[in-house]
CSV table of C-alpha atoms in Angstrom, one decimal:
chain,number,residue,atom,x,y,z
A,716,MET,CA,-28.5,28.8,4.4
A,717,SER,CA,-25.4,28.3,6.4
A,718,LYS,CA,-25.6,29.2,10.1
A,719,SER,CA,-23.0,30.7,12.3
A,720,ILE,CA,-22.7,29.6,15.9
A,721,ASP,CA,-21.2,31.5,18.7
A,722,VAL,CA,-20.4,29.0,21.5
A,723,LEU,CA,-19.3,30.4,24.9
A,724,PHE,CA,-18.3,28.1,27.7
A,725,THR,CA,-19.6,28.8,31.2
A,726,VAL,CA,-17.3,30.9,33.3
A,727,ASN,CA,-17.5,32.3,36.9
A,728,ASN,CA,-17.8,35.9,37.7
A,729,VAL,CA,-14.5,37.5,38.8
A,730,SER,CA,-14.3,40.9,40.4
A,731,LYS,CA,-11.8,43.5,39.1
A,732,LYS,CA,-9.7,43.0,42.2
A,733,GLU,CA,-8.9,39.4,41.4
A,734,VAL,CA,-5.8,38.5,39.4
A,735,SER,CA,-6.5,38.2,35.7
A,736,PRO,CA,-5.1,35.2,33.9
A,737,ASN,CA,-3.2,35.3,30.7
A,738,ARG,CA,-5.6,35.3,27.8
A,739,ILE,CA,-4.9,33.9,24.3
A,740,LEU,CA,-7.0,34.5,21.2
A,741,LEU,CA,-6.8,32.0,18.3
A,742,LEU,CA,-7.8,33.2,14.8
A,743,LEU,CA,-8.3,30.0,12.8
A,744,PRO,CA,-9.2,29.4,9.1
A,745,GLU,CA,-10.9,26.1,9.7
A,746,ALA,CA,-10.8,23.2,12.3
A,747,PHE,CA,-13.7,20.8,12.4
A,748,GLU,CA,-15.8,21.3,9.2
A,749,ARG,CA,-13.9,18.9,6.9
A,750,PRO,CA,-10.7,16.7,6.8
A,751,GLY,CA,-7.4,18.3,5.8
A,752,GLY,CA,-3.9,19.1,7.0
A,753,ILE,CA,-4.6,22.7,8.1
A,754,GLN,CA,-7.8,21.5,9.8
A,755,ARG,CA,-5.9,18.8,11.8
A,756,PHE,CA,-3.2,21.3,12.7
A,757,CYS,CA,-5.8,23.8,14.0
A,758,ARG,CA,-7.4,21.0,16.1
A,759,ALA,CA,-4.0,20.2,17.6
A,760,LEU,CA,-3.5,23.9,18.2
A,761,CYS,CA,-6.8,24.1,20.1
A,762,LEU,CA,-6.1,21.0,22.2
A,763,ALA,CA,-2.5,22.0,23.1
A,764,SER,CA,-3.5,25.6,23.9
A,765,GLY,CA,-6.4,24.4,26.1
A,766,ARG,CA,-4.2,22.0,27.9
A,767,TRP,CA,-1.5,24.5,28.5
A,768,ALA,CA,-4.1,27.1,29.7
A,769,ARG,CA,-5.6,24.6,32.1
A,770,ARG,CA,-2.1,23.9,33.7
A,771,GLU,CA,-1.2,27.5,33.9
A,772,GLY,CA,-4.5,29.0,34.9
A,773,ALA,CA,-4.8,30.9,31.6
A,774,ARG,CA,-7.8,31.2,29.3
A,775,VAL,CA,-8.3,30.7,25.5
A,776,SER,CA,-10.8,32.0,23.0
A,777,ALA,CA,-11.1,31.2,19.3
A,778,ILE,CA,-12.8,32.5,16.2
A,779,VAL,CA,-13.0,30.2,13.2
A,780,LEU,CA,-13.7,31.5,9.7
A,781,ASN,CA,-14.9,28.5,7.7
A,782,ASP,CA,-16.5,26.3,10.4
A,783,GLN,CA,-20.2,26.7,11.1
A,784,SER,CA,-20.9,24.0,13.7
A,785,ALA,CA,-19.9,23.6,17.3
A,786,PRO,CA,-16.4,22.2,18.0
A,787,ASP,CA,-15.4,18.6,18.9
A,788,ALA,CA,-15.4,18.6,22.7
A,789,ARG,CA,-12.3,16.3,22.7
A,790,TYR,CA,-10.2,19.2,21.4
A,791,VAL,CA,-11.9,22.2,22.9
A,792,ASN,CA,-12.0,21.9,26.6
A,793,GLY,CA,-13.0,23.9,29.6
A,794,SER,CA,-10.1,26.3,29.4
A,795,PHE,CA,-11.9,28.0,26.5
A,796,ASP,CA,-14.1,31.0,27.2
A,797,ARG,CA,-15.4,31.4,23.7
A,798,PHE,CA,-15.3,29.4,20.5
A,799,VAL,CA,-17.0,31.4,17.7
A,800,THR,CA,-17.8,29.9,14.3
A,801,VAL,CA,-19.0,32.1,11.5
A,802,GLY,CA,-19.7,29.8,8.6
A,803,LYS,CA,-17.4,31.5,6.0
A,804,LYS,CA,-18.9,34.9,6.7
A,805,LYS,CA,-15.9,37.2,6.6
A,806,ARG,CA,-17.9,40.3,7.8
A,807,LYS,CA,-19.1,38.4,10.8
A,808,PHE,CA,-15.6,37.1,11.5
A,809,ILE,CA,-14.3,40.7,11.6
A,810,ALA,CA,-17.3,41.8,13.7
A,811,SER,CA,-16.7,39.0,16.2
A,812,TYR,CA,-13.1,39.8,16.4
A,813,LEU,CA,-13.7,43.5,17.1
A,814,ARG,CA,-16.4,42.6,19.6
A,815,MET,CA,-14.0,40.4,21.5
A,816,LEU,CA,-11.3,43.0,21.6
A,817,SER,CA,-13.7,45.6,22.9
A,818,GLY,CA,-14.6,43.5,25.9
A,819,THR,CA,-11.5,41.5,26.6
A,820,HIS,CA,-7.8,42.2,27.1
A,821,PHE,CA,-5.8,39.5,25.3
A,822,ASP,CA,-2.1,39.0,26.0
A,823,LEU,CA,-1.4,37.0,22.8
A,824,ILE,CA,-3.3,36.9,19.4
A,825,ILE,CA,-2.3,34.0,17.1
A,826,SER,CA,-3.3,34.1,13.5
A,827,ALA,CA,-3.2,30.5,12.2
A,828,HIS,CA,-3.2,31.6,8.6
A,829,VAL,CA,-1.3,34.5,6.9
A,830,SER,CA,-4.6,35.8,5.4
A,831,LEU,CA,-5.9,36.5,8.9
A,832,ALA,CA,-2.8,38.2,10.2
A,833,PRO,CA,-3.7,41.7,8.9
A,834,LEU,CA,-6.6,41.8,11.4
A,835,ALA,CA,-4.1,42.2,14.3
A,836,LEU,CA,-2.4,45.0,12.3
A,837,PHE,CA,-5.6,47.0,11.5
A,838,ALA,CA,-7.0,46.6,15.0
A,839,ALA,CA,-3.8,47.5,16.8
A,840,PRO,CA,-5.5,50.4,18.7
A,841,LEU,CA,-8.0,47.9,20.2
A,842,THR,CA,-5.6,45.1,21.2
A,843,GLY,CA,-4.3,46.9,24.3
A,844,GLY,CA,-0.7,46.0,23.5
A,845,ALA,CA,-1.3,42.3,22.9
A,846,LYS,CA,1.5,40.4,21.4
A,847,THR,CA,0.8,38.9,18.0
A,848,ALA,CA,2.0,35.7,16.3
A,849,VAL,CA,1.5,34.3,12.8
A,850,ILE,CA,1.6,30.7,11.8
A,851,ALA,CA,2.9,29.9,8.3
A,852,TYR,CA,1.7,26.7,6.9
A,853,GLY,CA,2.5,26.1,3.2
A,854,ILE,CA,1.6,27.3,-0.2
A,855,GLU,CA,-0.2,30.4,1.1
A,856,VAL,CA,3.3,31.9,2.0
A,857,TRP,CA,5.2,30.4,-0.9
A,858,GLN,CA,3.6,32.9,-3.2
A,859,PRO,CA,3.7,36.8,-3.2
A,860,LEU,CA,2.0,38.2,-0.2
A,861,SER,CA,-0.2,41.3,-0.1
A,862,LEU,CA,1.2,44.5,1.4
A,863,ALA,CA,-1.0,44.0,4.5
A,864,GLN,CA,0.1,40.4,4.9
A,865,ARG,CA,3.8,41.3,4.6
A,866,ALA,CA,3.4,44.1,7.1
A,867,ALA,CA,1.6,41.9,9.6
A,868,VAL,CA,4.3,39.2,9.4
A,869,ARG,CA,7.0,41.8,9.8
A,870,ARG,CA,5.4,43.5,12.8
A,871,ALA,CA,4.4,40.2,14.5
A,872,ASP,CA,6.2,39.5,17.8
A,873,ALA,CA,6.7,35.9,16.6
A,874,VAL,CA,6.2,33.7,13.6
A,875,LEU,CA,5.7,29.9,13.7
A,876,SER,CA,6.4,27.7,10.7
A,877,ILE,CA,5.6,24.0,10.1
A,878,SER,CA,8.6,23.2,8.0
A,879,ASP,CA,12.1,24.3,7.0
A,880,TYR,CA,11.0,24.9,3.5
A,881,THR,CA,8.1,27.2,4.6
A,882,THR,CA,10.6,29.1,6.8
A,883,GLN,CA,12.9,29.7,3.9
A,884,GLN,CA,10.1,30.8,1.6
A,885,LEU,CA,8.6,33.1,4.2
A,886,ALA,CA,11.9,34.7,4.9
A,887,GLN,CA,12.5,35.3,1.2
A,888,ARG,CA,8.9,36.7,0.7
A,889,THR,CA,8.9,39.1,3.6
A,890,GLY,CA,12.5,39.9,4.2
A,891,ILE,CA,12.3,39.0,7.9
A,892,ASP,CA,15.2,37.3,9.6
A,893,ALA,CA,14.8,33.5,9.6
A,894,ASP,CA,16.0,33.5,13.2
A,895,LYS,CA,12.7,35.2,14.1
A,896,ILE,CA,10.8,32.1,12.9
A,897,SER,CA,10.3,29.2,15.2
A,898,LEU,CA,9.5,25.6,14.0
A,899,LEU,CA,6.2,24.1,15.1
A,900,PRO,CA,5.9,20.9,12.9
A,901,CYS,CA,2.6,19.2,12.5
A,902,SER,CA,1.9,16.2,14.7
A,903,LEU,CA,-0.1,13.0,14.5
A,904,ASP,CA,-3.6,13.5,16.0
A,905,PRO,CA,-3.4,12.2,19.7
A,906,PHE,CA,-6.8,10.4,19.3
A,907,TRP,CA,-5.4,8.8,16.2
A,908,GLU,CA,-2.4,7.6,18.2
A,909,GLU,CA,-4.7,5.8,20.7
A,910,LEU,CA,-6.2,3.7,17.9
A,911,GLY,CA,-3.1,3.2,15.7
A,912,THR,CA,-1.3,-0.2,15.7
A,913,PRO,CA,1.4,-1.2,13.1
A,914,ASP,CA,0.5,-3.9,10.6
A,915,THR,CA,2.9,-4.9,7.8
A,916,ASN,CA,1.1,-8.0,6.6
A,917,GLY,CA,-0.7,-6.1,3.8
A,918,SER,CA,-3.4,-7.4,1.4
A,919,ALA,CA,-3.5,-10.4,-0.8
A,920,VAL,CA,-3.4,-8.2,-3.9
A,921,PRO,CA,-0.9,-5.3,-3.2
A,922,MET,CA,-2.8,-2.2,-2.2
A,923,MET,CA,-1.4,1.3,-2.9
A,924,LEU,CA,-3.2,4.0,-0.9
A,925,SER,CA,-3.6,7.7,-1.3
A,926,VAL,CA,-5.5,10.0,1.0
A,927,VAL,CA,-6.0,13.3,-0.6
A,928,ARG,CA,-8.3,16.2,-1.5
A,929,MET,CA,-9.1,16.1,-5.2
A,930,GLU,CA,-10.3,19.6,-6.1
A,931,LYS,CA,-9.1,21.1,-9.4
A,932,GLU,CA,-6.9,23.5,-7.6
A,933,ASP,CA,-5.2,20.5,-5.8
A,934,ARG,CA,-3.9,18.8,-8.9
A,935,TYR,CA,-0.4,19.5,-7.6
A,936,LYS,CA,-1.0,16.5,-5.2
A,937,GLY,CA,0.1,14.2,-8.1
A,938,ILE,CA,-2.7,11.7,-8.2
A,939,ASP,CA,-2.8,11.9,-12.0
A,940,SER,CA,0.9,10.9,-12.0
A,941,VAL,CA,0.1,7.8,-9.9
A,942,ILE,CA,-2.7,6.9,-12.4
A,943,ARG,CA,-0.3,7.4,-15.3
A,944,SER,CA,2.2,5.0,-13.6
A,945,LEU,CA,-0.3,2.2,-13.4
A,946,PRO,CA,0.0,0.7,-16.9
A,947,ALA,CA,3.8,0.2,-16.5
A,948,ILE,CA,3.3,-1.1,-12.9
A,949,VAL,CA,0.8,-3.7,-14.1
A,950,ARG,CA,3.1,-4.7,-16.9
A,951,GLU,CA,6.2,-5.0,-14.8
A,952,PHE,CA,4.7,-6.3,-11.5
A,953,GLY,CA,1.1,-7.5,-12.1
A,954,PRO,CA,-2.3,-6.5,-10.8
A,955,VAL,CA,-2.5,-3.9,-8.0
A,956,ASP,CA,-5.4,-2.4,-6.0
A,957,TYR,CA,-5.1,1.4,-5.9
A,958,ARG,CA,-7.4,3.0,-3.4
A,959,ILE,CA,-7.9,6.7,-3.4
A,960,ILE,CA,-9.6,8.2,-0.3
A,961,GLY,CA,-11.1,11.7,-0.5
A,962,ARG,CA,-13.5,13.9,-2.4
A,963,GLY,CA,-13.3,16.8,-4.9
A,964,ASN,CA,-14.5,18.2,-8.1
A,965,ASP,CA,-11.5,16.8,-10.1
A,966,ILE,CA,-12.5,13.1,-9.6
A,967,PRO,CA,-14.4,13.0,-13.0
A,968,SER,CA,-11.3,14.0,-14.8
A,969,LEU,CA,-9.2,11.5,-12.9
A,970,LYS,CA,-11.7,8.7,-13.7
A,971,ALA,CA,-11.5,9.8,-17.4
A,972,LEU,CA,-7.7,9.6,-17.3
A,973,ALA,CA,-7.9,6.1,-15.8
A,974,ASP,CA,-10.4,5.0,-18.5
A,975,GLU,CA,-8.2,6.5,-21.2
A,976,LEU,CA,-5.2,4.5,-19.9
A,977,GLY,CA,-7.1,1.3,-19.5
A,978,VAL,CA,-6.5,1.0,-15.7
A,979,THR,CA,-10.0,1.7,-14.4
A,980,ASN,CA,-10.2,-1.9,-13.0
A,981,TYR,CA,-7.2,-1.3,-10.8
A,982,ILE,CA,-8.6,1.9,-9.1
A,983,THR,CA,-11.2,2.5,-6.5
A,984,PHE,CA,-12.3,6.0,-5.5
A,985,ALA,CA,-13.5,5.3,-2.0
A,986,GLY,CA,-14.8,8.7,-1.1
A,987,GLU,CA,-14.5,10.4,2.3
A,988,LEU,CA,-14.3,8.1,5.2
A,989,CYS,CA,-14.5,8.4,9.0
A,990,ASP,CA,-11.3,7.9,11.0
A,991,GLN,CA,-12.0,4.3,11.9
A,992,GLU,CA,-12.6,3.3,8.2
A,993,LEU,CA,-9.6,5.3,7.1
A,994,GLN,CA,-7.4,3.6,9.7
A,995,ASP,CA,-8.5,0.2,8.4
A,996,TYR,CA,-7.2,1.2,5.0
A,997,TYR,CA,-3.9,2.3,6.5
A,998,ARG,CA,-3.6,-1.1,8.3
A,999,ARG,CA,-4.3,-3.1,5.1
A,1000,CYS,CA,-2.4,-1.2,2.5
A,1001,THR,CA,1.0,-2.3,1.1
A,1002,LEU,CA,2.3,1.2,0.7
A,1003,PHE,CA,1.2,4.9,0.8
A,1004,VAL,CA,1.8,7.3,-2.1
A,1005,MET,CA,1.2,11.0,-2.6
A,1006,PRO,CA,3.8,12.6,-4.9
A,1007,SER,CA,2.7,16.2,-4.1
A,1008,GLU,CA,4.6,19.1,-5.7
A,1009,ARG,CA,3.5,21.7,-3.1
A,1010,GLU,CA,2.8,20.0,0.2
A,1011,GLY,CA,3.2,22.3,3.2
A,1012,PHE,CA,3.9,19.2,5.4
A,1013,GLY,CA,1.9,16.1,4.8
A,1014,ILE,CA,0.1,14.9,7.9
A,1015,VAL,CA,-1.1,11.9,5.9
A,1016,PHE,CA,2.5,10.7,5.8
A,1017,LEU,CA,2.5,10.6,9.6
A,1018,GLU,CA,-0.8,8.6,9.6
A,1019,ALA,CA,0.8,6.0,7.2
A,1020,MET,CA,4.0,6.0,9.3
A,1021,ALA,CA,1.9,5.3,12.4
A,1022,TYR,CA,1.0,1.9,10.8
A,1023,GLY,CA,4.6,1.1,9.8
A,1024,LYS,CA,3.9,1.7,6.1
A,1025,ALA,CA,6.5,2.7,3.5
A,1026,VAL,CA,5.6,6.0,1.8
A,1027,VAL,CA,6.4,7.6,-1.5
A,1028,GLY,CA,6.2,11.4,-1.5
A,1029,GLY,CA,7.2,14.4,-3.6
A,1030,ALA,CA,10.7,15.7,-3.4
A,1031,HIS,CA,9.2,19.2,-3.0
A,1032,GLY,CA,8.0,21.7,-0.5
A,1033,GLY,CA,7.7,20.5,3.1
A,1034,THR,CA,7.5,16.8,2.4
A,1035,PRO,CA,11.3,16.2,2.9
A,1036,SER,CA,10.8,17.6,6.4
A,1037,VAL,CA,8.6,14.5,7.0
A,1038,VAL,CA,10.0,11.8,4.7
A,1039,SER,CA,13.8,11.3,4.6
A,1040,ASP,CA,14.6,9.8,1.1
A,1041,GLY,CA,15.9,6.3,1.3
A,1042,GLU,CA,15.6,6.2,5.1
A,1043,THR,CA,11.9,6.6,6.0
A,1044,GLY,CA,10.5,6.5,2.5
A,1045,LEU,CA,11.2,7.4,-1.1
A,1046,LEU,CA,10.9,10.8,-2.7
A,1047,VAL,CA,10.3,11.5,-6.4
A,1048,HIS,CA,9.6,14.5,-8.6
A,1049,SER,CA,5.8,14.8,-9.0
A,1050,SER,CA,5.9,15.1,-12.8
A,1051,ASP,CA,8.4,12.3,-13.3
A,1052,VAL,CA,6.1,9.4,-14.0
A,1053,GLU,CA,8.9,7.0,-14.9
A,1054,GLY,CA,10.7,7.8,-11.6
A,1055,LEU,CA,7.5,7.3,-9.7
A,1056,THR,CA,6.8,4.0,-11.5
A,1057,ASN,CA,10.3,2.8,-10.6
A,1058,ALA,CA,9.9,3.7,-6.9
A,1059,LEU,CA,6.5,2.0,-6.6
A,1060,VAL,CA,7.6,-1.1,-8.4
A,1061,ARG,CA,10.7,-1.3,-6.3
A,1062,LEU,CA,8.6,-1.2,-3.1
A,1063,LEU,CA,6.0,-3.6,-4.4
A,1064,ARG,CA,8.7,-6.1,-5.2
A,1065,ASP,CA,10.8,-5.8,-2.0
A,1066,LYS,CA,9.0,-6.6,1.2
A,1067,GLU,CA,12.1,-6.3,3.3
A,1068,LEU,CA,12.7,-2.7,2.0
A,1069,ARG,CA,9.1,-1.8,2.7
A,1070,GLU,CA,9.3,-3.1,6.2
A,1071,ARG,CA,12.7,-1.4,6.8
A,1072,LEU,CA,11.4,2.0,5.6
A,1073,GLY,CA,8.1,1.5,7.5
A,1074,HIS,CA,9.8,0.7,10.7
A,1075,ALA,CA,12.2,3.7,10.4
A,1076,GLY,CA,9.3,6.0,9.6
A,1077,ARG,CA,7.4,4.9,12.7
A,1078,GLU,CA,10.5,5.4,14.8
A,1079,ARG,CA,10.9,9.0,13.4
A,1080,LEU,CA,7.2,9.7,14.0
A,1081,GLN,CA,7.6,8.7,17.7
A,1082,GLN,CA,10.8,10.7,18.1
A,1083,GLU,CA,9.7,13.9,16.3
A,1084,PHE,CA,6.0,14.2,15.4
A,1085,THR,CA,3.9,13.0,18.3
A,1086,PHE,CA,1.3,15.3,19.8
A,1087,GLU,CA,3.4,15.4,23.0
A,1088,LYS,CA,6.3,16.9,20.9
A,1089,PHE,CA,3.9,19.5,19.5
A,1090,GLN,CA,2.6,20.3,23.0
A,1091,ASP,CA,6.1,20.7,24.3
A,1092,LYS,CA,7.1,23.1,21.5
A,1093,LEU,CA,3.9,25.2,22.0
A,1094,ASP,CA,4.4,25.2,25.8
A,1095,THR,CA,7.9,26.6,25.2
A,1096,PHE,CA,6.5,29.2,22.8
A,1097,PHE,CA,3.9,30.4,25.3
A,1098,LYS,CA,6.4,30.6,28.2
A,1099,ARG,CA,8.7,32.7,26.0
A,1100,HIS,CA,6.0,35.2,24.9
A,1101,LEU,CA,3.6,35.5,27.8
A,1102,SER,CA,4.2,37.4,31.0
A,1103,PHE,CA,3.0,35.8,34.3
A,1104,ALA,CA,2.9,39.1,36.2
A,1105,ASP,CA,-0.3,39.7,38.1
A,1106,ARG,CA,-2.8,41.9,36.3
A,1107,THR,CA,-6.1,43.4,37.6
A,1108,ASP,CA,-7.3,45.2,34.5
A,1109,PHE,CA,-9.8,42.7,33.2
A,1110,LYS,CA,-13.3,41.4,34.2
A,1111,ARG,CA,-14.4,38.1,32.9
A,1112,PRO,CA,-17.8,37.9,31.1
A,1113,LYS,CA,-20.6,37.5,33.5
A,1114,ASN,CA,-22.7,35.0,31.5
A,1115,SER,CA,-22.2,32.4,28.9
A,1116,PHE,CA,-24.5,32.2,25.8
A,1117,HIS,CA,-25.0,30.3,22.6
A,1118,GLU,CA,-26.0,32.4,19.7
A,1119,THR,CA,-27.2,31.2,16.3
A,1120,THR,CA,-27.5,33.7,13.4
A,1121,LYS,CA,-28.8,32.9,9.9
């Protein structure tokens, strides 16, 4: 059975007469349990919140719905009082949330997914006047929201969005003024940056790379379109090595499609890799491709851009916020196999174009999407929405503990 772990970091006793720091509560869908864009965003949010809190003498707590193990200590530092994981147990998530509110005054509660936002709405009598913020990521706000979700977004003191497209969709779905929504784009993982070095030499046989989750509900990622493009690519260009990194229950159908098209020998499903192995693939690949139809942002594009690689993405959703068509990569419609084929053949044939797009992509990454840029935007948000007036109405927890519940 899955376990839920409640991790509390050691804190010192503080009397009621001492000044209480600003306190932030993060409600997270998932952070460390598996790879993914939302997961990497939530890790960055933890790291940036903790660093800001350490500089400003504030404190942070977090409750994570889908995680069940302790957090990576690189991202969750000593500025955290609590980091609670509940192993996908919604009732325990709600119970942990209510228990925290009953013993702690929070100044700001951030819901990092719209599905969690109603908690702040329903527990308003317990929040003690805490400000609330909602983070809008991608497809979860591009579709009709529940009444509770719409109400929570409308009543929130602030809304953060990762892309212009998500901002537009959220404004349409909820009727809130787009001016109320602030942009907080995703960033490259700072520990990834430390390891990343550009390499445009490529492989002896051109390698096309996709890094993607392949569940049946993720078919919009467009991997089937890439496979459908391979027969024409091989005819027009010659043999290629298409590596697909990731896992999911749709892999058997993708393998069956490759077999049907006679391109199995050109495809390797490499499974899920650690960061070091994944970075080696980014270094060695010729280009990166993920023609997703409904991508909220696409952190994998940033990872490829960190290695100076040309990228091909979908001309949909949040991807154009990351990839500028003809400048830092090429954009195609996900279902347009012919257009995708032409884009891939064009890049495979033209090394100078690949290098120009790859260089421009890396430059844009460094200018707009580093973790430092993410930290600066979040710092500005905290300064705008948190008061630094002295408060004496809170007593810190006396003891730390580590609780495991089956």
